[in-house]
Amino acid sequence: MSRPTPLRGVHEALGATLTDFAGWLMPLRYGSESAEHNAVRQAAGLFDLSHMGEIFVTGPQAGEALDYALVGHLSALEPGRARYTMIVDPDGGVLDDLIVYRLTADEFMVVANASNYPRVAAELTGRAKDFDAAVDDRSEQYALVAVQGPNSRAILGELTDADLDGLKYYAGLPATVAGIQVLIARTGYTGEDGFELFAAAGDAEPLWAALTEAGGPHGLVPAGLSARDTLRLEAGMPLYGNELTAELTPFDAGLGRVVRFDKPGDFVGRAALEPLRDVPPARRLVGLIATGRRVPRHGYPVVVADDGTVVGEVTSGAPSQTLGRPIAMAYVDSDRSEGLAVSIRGTHEAVEVVDLPFYRRKK
């Protein structure tokens, strides 16, 4: 049975189409997913992300414990900053991609994907046992909402005295929003500027209501999982279970930059990953733009157009509202970049191979 977020009543009152996602009952869309997508690109969208996990690592050696447990150099983070990183298994396979916030000198918050955070919490607990650090999964205590889009700064600015202009990308700031204590973060998963607000679960509904009221004049609309997926696809951002899996390493995904071999000490997966740092992967993650109207979907084969030889597989695909054409991400053989197609129900639909991302916002 799907678990509701603290905002279930709000979603039902708005007439959202609810669906199971990673064991959670989540809003798929409230009306038109294309309208929600376009609102985020042109104005602002409001998302419920309360299915994400919040795992705290605290203590004098919290940073060193995370250095060992994850591929990044987290002890080097300054308080108030955040970093994108990954947790891998001893063979280098990606167990999850994460954002880690350093809240104070001795306190970190690890934000994990909904489908993975129980395992991430268990892995962190085991990997931290030899350090003076404690791991505490506080996911049930938190709600998380996000305001994304070019008008997000103006909307949030009406509800807080926090220095939003001084809040850098990949940073977090304790603040009061509409009288509610939150952690404001500036990361995002849409390709637009925006803010994520971590709040106590019991404060989710009044926080949502305040943002909705402030955002009305700025074009803010509630946005569901469908829009979130097409937005992140246009921005070339990976989704765990699609572009990232335990069968792939960070280097396979073109994200080897997050693996920090220069940090002190050992870390889980180092022995497996170090030989791969200078070896080009057999397949690379690329963007595909369809020349026709049919949409390449997850799992569809990528083939040589002339003879049908399979040279890759689509990981994510959808119609792009911004480009006006179907797009996809796919792993393809590293020596293939032209003359490709996607096999869609027995027919070969020609595609153009492009570098990611498909969309970059204007600064």
PDB file of C-alpha atoms in Angstrom, residues 233 241-245 247-248 252 282-288 296-304 308-317 327-334 336 340-344 351 353 356:
ATOM      1  CA  LEU A 233      14.992  15.177 -18.775  1.00  0.00           C
ATOM      2  CA  GLY A 241      16.706   3.390 -11.790  1.00  0.00           C
ATOM      3  CA  ASN A 242      17.040   4.817 -15.296  1.00  0.00           C
ATOM      4  CA  GLU A 243      20.390   6.542 -15.910  1.00  0.00           C
ATOM      5  CA  LEU A 244      21.886   5.289 -12.639  1.00  0.00           C
ATOM      6  CA  THR A 245      21.751   1.712 -11.327  1.00  0.00           C
ATOM      7  CA  GLU A 247      25.068  -2.176 -12.527  1.00  0.00           C
ATOM      8  CA  LEU A 248      26.646   1.137 -13.540  1.00  0.00           C
ATOM      9  CA  ASP A 252      29.726   4.769 -16.871  1.00  0.00           C
ATOM     10  CA  ALA A 282      32.284   1.114 -23.524  1.00  0.00           C
ATOM     11  CA  ARG A 283      29.046   3.082 -23.627  1.00  0.00           C
ATOM     12  CA  ARG A 284      28.319   6.737 -22.979  1.00  0.00           C
ATOM     13  CA  LEU A 285      25.196   8.594 -21.952  1.00  0.00           C
ATOM     14  CA  VAL A 286      23.934  10.840 -24.751  1.00  0.00           C
ATOM     15  CA  GLY A 287      20.900  12.831 -25.727  1.00  0.00           C
ATOM     16  CA  LEU A 288      18.641  11.780 -28.588  1.00  0.00           C
ATOM     17  CA  PRO A 296      11.568   6.856 -27.579  1.00  0.00           C
ATOM     18  CA  ARG A 297      10.750   5.291 -24.201  1.00  0.00           C
ATOM     19  CA  HIS A 298      12.717   3.622 -21.427  1.00  0.00           C
ATOM     20  CA  GLY A 299      14.065   0.265 -22.544  1.00  0.00           C
ATOM     21  CA  TYR A 300      13.718   0.779 -26.303  1.00  0.00           C
ATOM     22  CA  PRO A 301      16.771  -0.405 -28.288  1.00  0.00           C
ATOM     23  CA  VAL A 302      19.022   2.093 -30.039  1.00  0.00           C
ATOM     24  CA  VAL A 303      20.074   0.631 -33.399  1.00  0.00           C
ATOM     25  CA  VAL A 304      22.148   1.377 -36.489  1.00  0.00           C
ATOM     26  CA  GLY A 308      19.337  -2.731 -37.173  1.00  0.00           C
ATOM     27  CA  THR A 309      22.416  -3.643 -35.129  1.00  0.00           C
ATOM     28  CA  VAL A 310      21.656  -2.858 -31.485  1.00  0.00           C
ATOM     29  CA  VAL A 311      24.199  -0.366 -30.118  1.00  0.00           C
ATOM     30  CA  GLY A 312      22.421   1.005 -27.051  1.00  0.00           C
ATOM     31  CA  GLU A 313      19.277   1.431 -25.004  1.00  0.00           C
ATOM     32  CA  VAL A 314      17.023   4.319 -24.095  1.00  0.00           C
ATOM     33  CA  THR A 315      16.975   5.132 -20.380  1.00  0.00           C
ATOM     34  CA  SER A 316      14.402   7.980 -20.352  1.00  0.00           C
ATOM     35  CA  GLY A 317      12.235   9.545 -23.038  1.00  0.00           C
ATOM     36  CA  ILE A 327      13.753  13.590 -26.675  1.00  0.00           C
ATOM     37  CA  ALA A 328      15.511  10.814 -24.795  1.00  0.00           C
ATOM     38  CA  MET A 329      18.635   9.894 -22.909  1.00  0.00           C
ATOM     39  CA  ALA A 330      20.343   6.654 -23.839  1.00  0.00           C
ATOM     40  CA  TYR A 331      23.489   4.665 -23.323  1.00  0.00           C
ATOM     41  CA  VAL A 332      25.102   3.990 -26.717  1.00  0.00           C
ATOM     42  CA  ASP A 333      28.374   2.444 -27.801  1.00  0.00           C
ATOM     43  CA  SER A 334      31.067   5.077 -27.388  1.00  0.00           C
ATOM     44  CA  ARG A 336      28.575   5.565 -32.356  1.00  0.00           C
ATOM     45  CA  LEU A 340      21.232   5.841 -35.392  1.00  0.00           C
ATOM     46  CA  ALA A 341      17.575   5.118 -34.788  1.00  0.00           C
ATOM     47  CA  VAL A 342      15.343   3.879 -31.998  1.00  0.00           C
ATOM     48  CA  SER A 343      13.392   0.685 -32.532  1.00  0.00           C
ATOM     49  CA  ILE A 344       9.778   1.516 -31.634  1.00  0.00           C
ATOM     50  CA  VAL A 351      17.279  10.190 -34.066  1.00  0.00           C
ATOM     51  CA  VAL A 353      22.650  12.286 -31.174  1.00  0.00           C
ATOM     52  CA  LEU A 356      23.457  16.782 -22.805  1.00  0.00           C
TER      53      LEU A 356
END
